Amino acid sequence: MTSLHLLHLSRNAPSSPYLLSSFFSPFPLKTLNLKSKHTSPGPALCVLQWNRKPELAGPTPRVAVITSGKGGVGKTTTTANIGLSLARLGFSVIAVDADVGLRNLDLLLGLENRVNYTAIDVLNGDCRLDQALVRDKRWSNFQLLCISKPRSKLPLGFGGKALIWIVDSLKSGPSTPDFILIDCPAGIDAGFITAITPANEAILVTTPDITALRDADRVTGLLECDGIKDIKMIVNRVRTDLIRGEDMMSVLDVQEMLGLALLGVIPEDAEVIRSTNRGYPLVLNKPPTLAGLAFEQAAWRLVEQDSMKAVMIEEAPKKRGFFSFFGG
């Protein structure tokens, strides 16, 4: 019987700053033995990571779209937590909420009362682009841009070209960001096509269930047809107890089905609901939760354009002595 303990190994393990992590490795030079009442039953954690800042790979600014196809798998949660993790690592980040009809990123970040102007106001000439950017009070190098206000109508001409103009304007602004993260709406309709147009890399968020995986496979094909070849995957809401009981697909199964590089694995965590309602992303929690630690390391890999491997480890059967019959 194989146990579903996941070892997250770097793709380039010999030179990696995070050689070993038994589930998630967030902090430098620390060995953690964490058990959270908010998470499903699972093994204790042991992490190891060198004490250094991740090295930014690739030309900047990097424009990444966070998508899935299926709704409700955690795209917006991923955008909020990855974005703030990048800001905490010292990189400048602009998060663009491209979900026009169901805007939620501002709620997760606790910035809903500070959105006075949107990208549509910029296009209409009602404000400057810098006026539409909402700066986070906790981390000044993180900014939010919403495309439109709820219940407002988009102009008929808004589409991929308009979003490209907005992204190009952000690139050529007075302070060029290191990352532009685009929160993509669910589905594969016009909103999806618009959101992926300016991106040159993608983060595909999925859960280990067959409906989400079918949609993720379809979205992968559409991203590749649009010229986006750098696609990495985050598997969200993983429960080791269900995997152990063979009631949920393992991360290895998901990788075999989609054939994508693995950016991170996020465990099921009840703290997600609490953080969403408070407008306080998981990565800011003290003490950190397991899901928050997983998002932090996914952000680290994103910076260095690295990936991870999920490895199955066989558990040795427990030795039973003579007194085991009496409960010893």
mmCIF file of N, CA and C in Angstrom, residues 184-276:
data_model
loop_
_atom_site.group_PDB
_atom_site.id
_atom_site.type_symbol
_atom_site.label_atom_id
_atom_site.label_comp_id
_atom_site.label_asym_id
_atom_site.label_seq_id
_atom_site.Cartn_x
_atom_site.Cartn_y
_atom_site.Cartn_z
ATOM 1 N N CYS A 184 -8.264 35.949 -14.578
ATOM 2 C CA CYS A 184 -9.119 35.648 -15.730
ATOM 3 C C CYS A 184 -10.507 35.206 -15.274
ATOM 4 N N PRO A 185 -11.570 35.603 -15.968
ATOM 5 C CA PRO A 185 -12.904 35.103 -15.632
ATOM 6 C C PRO A 185 -13.055 33.640 -16.007
ATOM 7 N N ALA A 186 -14.065 32.994 -15.403
ATOM 8 C CA ALA A 186 -14.332 31.588 -15.707
ATOM 9 C C ALA A 186 -14.911 31.453 -17.113
ATOM 10 N N GLY A 187 -14.809 30.243 -17.655
ATOM 11 C CA GLY A 187 -15.339 29.977 -18.986
ATOM 12 C C GLY A 187 -14.305 30.216 -20.063
ATOM 13 N N ILE A 188 -14.729 30.019 -21.311
ATOM 14 C CA ILE A 188 -13.819 30.213 -22.451
ATOM 15 C C ILE A 188 -14.470 31.122 -23.496
ATOM 16 N N ASP A 189 -15.256 32.077 -23.003
ATOM 17 C CA ASP A 189 -15.953 32.977 -23.923
ATOM 18 C C ASP A 189 -15.093 34.211 -24.185
ATOM 19 N N ALA A 190 -15.746 35.306 -24.540
ATOM 20 C CA ALA A 190 -15.016 36.521 -24.924
ATOM 21 C C ALA A 190 -14.176 37.072 -23.784
ATOM 22 N N GLY A 191 -14.671 36.964 -22.541
ATOM 23 C CA GLY A 191 -13.905 37.458 -21.401
ATOM 24 C C GLY A 191 -12.592 36.710 -21.235
ATOM 25 N N PHE A 192 -12.615 35.410 -21.465
ATOM 26 C CA PHE A 192 -11.399 34.605 -21.388
ATOM 27 C C PHE A 192 -10.417 35.007 -22.484
ATOM 28 N N ILE A 193 -10.910 35.139 -23.706
ATOM 29 C CA ILE A 193 -10.046 35.517 -24.831
ATOM 30 C C ILE A 193 -9.409 36.878 -24.584
ATOM 31 N N THR A 194 -10.194 37.823 -24.039
ATOM 32 C CA THR A 194 -9.666 39.151 -23.746
ATOM 33 C C THR A 194 -8.559 39.087 -22.701
ATOM 34 N N ALA A 195 -8.771 38.286 -21.631
ATOM 35 C CA ALA A 195 -7.830 38.237 -20.518
ATOM 36 C C ALA A 195 -6.498 37.616 -20.905
ATOM 37 N N ILE A 196 -6.505 36.624 -21.795
ATOM 38 C CA ILE A 196 -5.263 35.931 -22.126
ATOM 39 C C ILE A 196 -4.469 36.635 -23.227
ATOM 40 N N THR A 197 -5.082 37.607 -23.912
ATOM 41 C CA THR A 197 -4.436 38.232 -25.073
ATOM 42 C C THR A 197 -3.090 38.884 -24.748
ATOM 43 N N PRO A 198 -2.964 39.678 -23.669
ATOM 44 C CA PRO A 198 -1.664 40.331 -23.439
ATOM 45 C C PRO A 198 -0.647 39.461 -22.701
ATOM 46 N N ALA A 199 -1.024 38.254 -22.268
ATOM 47 C CA ALA A 199 -0.154 37.436 -21.415
ATOM 48 C C ALA A 199 0.878 36.678 -22.239
ATOM 49 N N ASN A 200 2.036 36.431 -21.622
ATOM 50 C CA ASN A 200 3.046 35.589 -22.246
ATOM 51 C C ASN A 200 3.353 34.340 -21.422
ATOM 52 N N GLU A 201 2.692 34.190 -20.276
ATOM 53 C CA GLU A 201 2.761 32.964 -19.503
ATOM 54 C C GLU A 201 1.453 32.800 -18.746
ATOM 55 N N ALA A 202 1.168 31.567 -18.316
ATOM 56 C CA ALA A 202 -0.119 31.283 -17.692
ATOM 57 C C ALA A 202 0.062 30.385 -16.477
ATOM 58 N N ILE A 203 -0.779 30.615 -15.478
ATOM 59 C CA ILE A 203 -0.893 29.735 -14.318
ATOM 60 C C ILE A 203 -2.279 29.117 -14.361
ATOM 61 N N LEU A 204 -2.330 27.810 -14.543
ATOM 62 C CA LEU A 204 -3.595 27.100 -14.659
ATOM 63 C C LEU A 204 -3.951 26.520 -13.297
ATOM 64 N N VAL A 205 -5.074 26.959 -12.729
ATOM 65 C CA VAL A 205 -5.525 26.493 -11.421
ATOM 66 C C VAL A 205 -6.593 25.423 -11.624
ATOM 67 N N THR A 206 -6.415 24.295 -10.949
ATOM 68 C CA THR A 206 -7.390 23.220 -11.052
ATOM 69 C C THR A 206 -7.518 22.516 -9.712
ATOM 70 N N THR A 207 -8.576 21.784 -9.552
ATOM 71 C CA THR A 207 -8.758 20.917 -8.394
ATOM 72 C C THR A 207 -8.723 19.473 -8.878
ATOM 73 N N PRO A 208 -8.410 18.512 -7.996
ATOM 74 C CA PRO A 208 -8.279 17.122 -8.448
ATOM 75 C C PRO A 208 -9.609 16.399 -8.608
ATOM 76 N N ASP A 209 -10.496 16.998 -9.399
ATOM 77 C CA ASP A 209 -11.748 16.308 -9.742
ATOM 78 C C ASP A 209 -11.917 16.323 -11.252
ATOM 79 N N ILE A 210 -12.651 15.381 -11.753
ATOM 80 C CA ILE A 210 -12.668 15.107 -13.190
ATOM 81 C C ILE A 210 -13.268 16.251 -13.990
ATOM 82 N N THR A 211 -14.251 16.969 -13.432
ATOM 83 C CA THR A 211 -14.862 18.079 -14.179
ATOM 84 C C THR A 211 -13.884 19.231 -14.349
ATOM 85 N N ALA A 212 -13.152 19.567 -13.269
ATOM 86 C CA ALA A 212 -12.170 20.650 -13.364
ATOM 87 C C ALA A 212 -11.038 20.266 -14.304
ATOM 88 N N LEU A 213 -10.649 18.993 -14.303
ATOM 89 C CA LEU A 213 -9.539 18.564 -15.154
ATOM 90 C C LEU A 213 -9.924 18.583 -16.628
ATOM 91 N N ARG A 214 -11.171 18.235 -16.923
ATOM 92 C CA ARG A 214 -11.608 18.308 -18.325
ATOM 93 C C ARG A 214 -11.559 19.746 -18.818
ATOM 94 N N ASP A 215 -12.057 20.682 -18.004
ATOM 95 C CA ASP A 215 -12.028 22.089 -18.392
ATOM 96 C C ASP A 215 -10.594 22.609 -18.491
ATOM 97 N N ALA A 216 -9.731 22.162 -17.561
ATOM 98 C CA ALA A 216 -8.339 22.596 -17.587
ATOM 99 C C ALA A 216 -7.634 22.109 -18.847
ATOM 100 N N ASP A 217 -7.936 20.903 -19.276
ATOM 101 C CA ASP A 217 -7.327 20.371 -20.489
ATOM 102 C C ASP A 217 -7.760 21.178 -21.708
ATOM 103 N N ARG A 218 -9.022 21.557 -21.732
ATOM 104 C CA ARG A 218 -9.522 22.375 -22.837
ATOM 105 C C ARG A 218 -8.847 23.751 -22.849
ATOM 106 N N VAL A 219 -8.714 24.360 -21.676
ATOM 107 C CA VAL A 219 -8.098 25.677 -21.576
ATOM 108 C C VAL A 219 -6.624 25.615 -21.974
ATOM 109 N N THR A 220 -5.941 24.530 -21.617
ATOM 110 C CA THR A 220 -4.541 24.375 -22.004
ATOM 111 C C THR A 220 -4.381 24.434 -23.518
ATOM 112 N N GLY A 221 -5.257 23.735 -24.224
ATOM 113 C CA GLY A 221 -5.217 23.765 -25.682
ATOM 114 C C GLY A 221 -5.462 25.156 -26.238
ATOM 115 N N LEU A 222 -6.392 25.903 -25.641
ATOM 116 C CA LEU A 222 -6.678 27.256 -26.112
ATOM 117 C C LEU A 222 -5.500 28.197 -25.842
ATOM 118 N N LEU A 223 -4.851 28.034 -24.697
ATOM 119 C CA LEU A 223 -3.695 28.865 -24.381
ATOM 120 C C LEU A 223 -2.561 28.612 -25.376
ATOM 121 N N GLU A 224 -2.325 27.337 -25.699
ATOM 122 C CA GLU A 224 -1.264 27.012 -26.652
ATOM 123 C C GLU A 224 -1.586 27.532 -28.045
ATOM 124 N N CYS A 225 -2.857 27.484 -28.418
ATOM 125 C CA CYS A 225 -3.253 28.029 -29.726
ATOM 126 C C CYS A 225 -3.056 29.541 -29.784
ATOM 127 N N ASP A 226 -3.144 30.202 -28.628
ATOM 128 C CA ASP A 226 -2.958 31.654 -28.577
ATOM 129 C C ASP A 226 -1.482 32.028 -28.485
ATOM 130 N N GLY A 227 -0.600 31.030 -28.470
ATOM 131 C CA GLY A 227 0.826 31.310 -28.448
ATOM 132 C C GLY A 227 1.451 31.320 -27.068
ATOM 133 N N ILE A 228 0.689 30.967 -26.036
ATOM 134 C CA ILE A 228 1.227 30.924 -24.675
ATOM 135 C C ILE A 228 1.745 29.510 -24.419
ATOM 136 N N LYS A 229 3.052 29.363 -24.405
ATOM 137 C CA LYS A 229 3.667 28.047 -24.231
ATOM 138 C C LYS A 229 4.102 27.788 -22.799
ATOM 139 N N ASP A 230 4.397 28.860 -22.056
ATOM 140 C CA ASP A 230 4.836 28.717 -20.672
ATOM 141 C C ASP A 230 3.604 28.600 -19.773
ATOM 142 N N ILE A 231 3.164 27.379 -19.551
ATOM 143 C CA ILE A 231 1.965 27.120 -18.749
ATOM 144 C C ILE A 231 2.352 26.234 -17.569
ATOM 145 N N LYS A 232 2.090 26.720 -16.369
ATOM 146 C CA LYS A 232 2.334 25.933 -15.165
ATOM 147 C C LYS A 232 1.025 25.745 -14.409
ATOM 148 N N MET A 233 0.988 24.717 -13.583
ATOM 149 C CA MET A 233 -0.266 24.298 -12.966
ATOM 150 C C MET A 233 -0.177 24.391 -11.448
ATOM 151 N N ILE A 234 -1.265 24.849 -10.827
ATOM 152 C CA ILE A 234 -1.439 24.796 -9.377
ATOM 153 C C ILE A 234 -2.621 23.887 -9.090
ATOM 154 N N VAL A 235 -2.399 22.859 -8.294
ATOM 155 C CA VAL A 235 -3.472 21.943 -7.896
ATOM 156 C C VAL A 235 -3.984 22.407 -6.541
ATOM 157 N N ASN A 236 -5.220 22.809 -6.493
ATOM 158 C CA ASN A 236 -5.809 23.424 -5.306
ATOM 159 C C ASN A 236 -6.727 22.435 -4.584
ATOM 160 N N ARG A 237 -6.925 22.676 -3.294
ATOM 161 C CA ARG A 237 -7.866 21.920 -2.451
ATOM 162 C C ARG A 237 -7.549 20.429 -2.408
ATOM 163 N N VAL A 238 -6.306 20.135 -2.178
ATOM 164 C CA VAL A 238 -5.868 18.739 -2.081
ATOM 165 C C VAL A 238 -6.075 18.244 -0.650
ATOM 166 N N ARG A 239 -6.670 17.067 -0.513
ATOM 167 C CA ARG A 239 -6.879 16.449 0.798
ATOM 168 C C ARG A 239 -6.184 15.098 0.827
ATOM 169 N N THR A 240 -5.167 15.005 1.671
ATOM 170 C CA THR A 240 -4.391 13.774 1.724
ATOM 171 C C THR A 240 -5.196 12.610 2.268
ATOM 172 N N ASP A 241 -6.179 12.873 3.135
ATOM 173 C CA ASP A 241 -6.977 11.771 3.673
ATOM 174 C C ASP A 241 -7.838 11.140 2.586
ATOM 175 N N LEU A 242 -8.391 11.968 1.686
ATOM 176 C CA LEU A 242 -9.201 11.422 0.587
ATOM 177 C C LEU A 242 -8.326 10.713 -0.436
ATOM 178 N N ILE A 243 -7.121 11.249 -0.675
ATOM 179 C CA ILE A 243 -6.204 10.574 -1.605
ATOM 180 C C ILE A 243 -5.787 9.226 -1.037
ATOM 181 N N ARG A 244 -5.516 9.206 0.272
ATOM 182 C CA ARG A 244 -5.097 7.963 0.899
ATOM 183 C C ARG A 244 -6.199 6.902 0.802
ATOM 184 N N GLY A 245 -7.453 7.333 0.899
ATOM 185 C CA GLY A 245 -8.571 6.405 0.780
ATOM 186 C C GLY A 245 -9.012 6.177 -0.654
ATOM 187 N N GLU A 246 -8.233 6.718 -1.628
ATOM 188 C CA GLU A 246 -8.503 6.577 -3.054
ATOM 189 C C GLU A 246 -9.862 7.154 -3.450
ATOM 190 N N ASP A 247 -10.269 8.202 -2.718
ATOM 191 C CA ASP A 247 -11.493 8.926 -3.056
ATOM 192 C C ASP A 247 -11.200 10.221 -3.803
ATOM 193 N N MET A 248 -9.928 10.544 -3.979
ATOM 194 C CA MET A 248 -9.519 11.737 -4.709
ATOM 195 C C MET A 248 -8.272 11.396 -5.512
ATOM 196 N N MET A 249 -8.183 11.962 -6.708
ATOM 197 C CA MET A 249 -6.999 11.736 -7.534
ATOM 198 C C MET A 249 -5.770 12.369 -6.891
ATOM 199 N N SER A 250 -4.638 11.715 -7.026
ATOM 200 C CA SER A 250 -3.397 12.259 -6.497
ATOM 201 C C SER A 250 -2.853 13.319 -7.452
ATOM 202 N N VAL A 251 -1.866 14.056 -6.972
ATOM 203 C CA VAL A 251 -1.244 15.079 -7.803
ATOM 204 C C VAL A 251 -0.539 14.444 -8.997
ATOM 205 N N LEU A 252 0.028 13.265 -8.792
ATOM 206 C CA LEU A 252 0.659 12.558 -9.905
ATOM 207 C C LEU A 252 -0.357 12.214 -10.983
ATOM 208 N N ASP A 253 -1.560 11.801 -10.572
ATOM 209 C CA ASP A 253 -2.615 11.515 -11.543
ATOM 210 C C ASP A 253 -2.969 12.765 -12.350
ATOM 211 N N VAL A 254 -3.060 13.908 -11.653
ATOM 212 C CA VAL A 254 -3.391 15.168 -12.324
ATOM 213 C C VAL A 254 -2.301 15.535 -13.320
ATOM 214 N N GLN A 255 -1.042 15.364 -12.923
ATOM 215 C CA GLN A 255 0.055 15.662 -13.835
ATOM 216 C C GLN A 255 0.031 14.771 -15.068
ATOM 217 N N GLU A 256 -0.279 13.497 -14.868
ATOM 218 C CA GLU A 256 -0.328 12.582 -16.003
ATOM 219 C C GLU A 256 -1.449 12.951 -16.964
ATOM 220 N N MET A 257 -2.570 13.444 -16.435
ATOM 221 C CA MET A 257 -3.705 13.793 -17.284
ATOM 222 C C MET A 257 -3.459 15.072 -18.072
ATOM 223 N N LEU A 258 -2.834 16.068 -17.433
ATOM 224 C CA LEU A 258 -2.679 17.378 -18.077
ATOM 225 C C LEU A 258 -1.308 17.570 -18.707
ATOM 226 N N GLY A 259 -0.289 16.888 -18.206
ATOM 227 C CA GLY A 259 1.046 17.002 -18.776
ATOM 228 C C GLY A 259 1.656 18.380 -18.629
ATOM 229 N N LEU A 260 1.382 19.060 -17.522
ATOM 230 C CA LEU A 260 1.898 20.409 -17.294
ATOM 231 C C LEU A 260 2.913 20.420 -16.160
ATOM 232 N N ALA A 261 3.809 21.394 -16.209
ATOM 233 C CA ALA A 261 4.745 21.585 -15.103
ATOM 234 C C ALA A 261 3.980 22.031 -13.865
ATOM 235 N N LEU A 262 4.409 21.554 -12.721
ATOM 236 C CA LEU A 262 3.694 21.790 -11.467
ATOM 237 C C LEU A 262 4.315 22.965 -10.731
ATOM 238 N N LEU A 263 3.508 24.004 -10.494
ATOM 239 C CA LEU A 263 3.987 25.187 -9.787
ATOM 240 C C LEU A 263 3.759 25.077 -8.288
ATOM 241 N N GLY A 264 2.684 24.436 -7.882
ATOM 242 C CA GLY A 264 2.395 24.324 -6.453
ATOM 243 C C GLY A 264 1.211 23.419 -6.190
ATOM 244 N N VAL A 265 1.135 22.938 -4.955
ATOM 245 C CA VAL A 265 0.019 22.112 -4.485
ATOM 246 C C VAL A 265 -0.514 22.751 -3.222
ATOM 247 N N ILE A 266 -1.789 23.095 -3.215
ATOM 248 C CA ILE A 266 -2.403 23.819 -2.102
ATOM 249 C C ILE A 266 -3.357 22.882 -1.364
ATOM 250 N N PRO A 267 -3.153 22.657 -0.072
ATOM 251 C CA PRO A 267 -4.054 21.769 0.666
ATOM 252 C C PRO A 267 -5.392 22.431 0.969
ATOM 253 N N GLU A 268 -6.398 21.627 1.162
ATOM 254 C CA GLU A 268 -7.695 22.130 1.616
ATOM 255 C C GLU A 268 -7.514 22.795 2.966
ATOM 256 N N ASP A 269 -8.046 24.004 3.110
ATOM 257 C CA ASP A 269 -7.832 24.768 4.340
ATOM 258 C C ASP A 269 -9.068 25.612 4.615
ATOM 259 N N ALA A 270 -9.693 25.385 5.783
ATOM 260 C CA ALA A 270 -10.886 26.142 6.147
ATOM 261 C C ALA A 270 -10.575 27.611 6.385
ATOM 262 N N GLU A 271 -9.304 27.935 6.603
ATOM 263 C CA GLU A 271 -8.916 29.317 6.840
ATOM 264 C C GLU A 271 -9.113 30.180 5.599
ATOM 265 N N VAL A 272 -9.245 29.533 4.418
ATOM 266 C CA VAL A 272 -9.479 30.291 3.181
ATOM 267 C C VAL A 272 -10.774 31.086 3.289
ATOM 268 N N ILE A 273 -11.819 30.471 3.823
ATOM 269 C CA ILE A 273 -13.110 31.156 3.950
ATOM 270 C C ILE A 273 -12.995 32.333 4.904
ATOM 271 N N ARG A 274 -12.305 32.128 6.015
ATOM 272 C CA ARG A 274 -12.142 33.214 6.974
ATOM 273 C C ARG A 274 -11.356 34.378 6.373
ATOM 274 N N SER A 275 -10.290 34.067 5.670
ATOM 275 C CA SER A 275 -9.464 35.123 5.097
ATOM 276 C C SER A 275 -10.221 35.869 4.001
ATOM 277 N N THR A 276 -11.047 35.148 3.237
ATOM 278 C CA THR A 276 -11.835 35.790 2.186
ATOM 279 C C THR A 276 -12.836 36.771 2.777
#
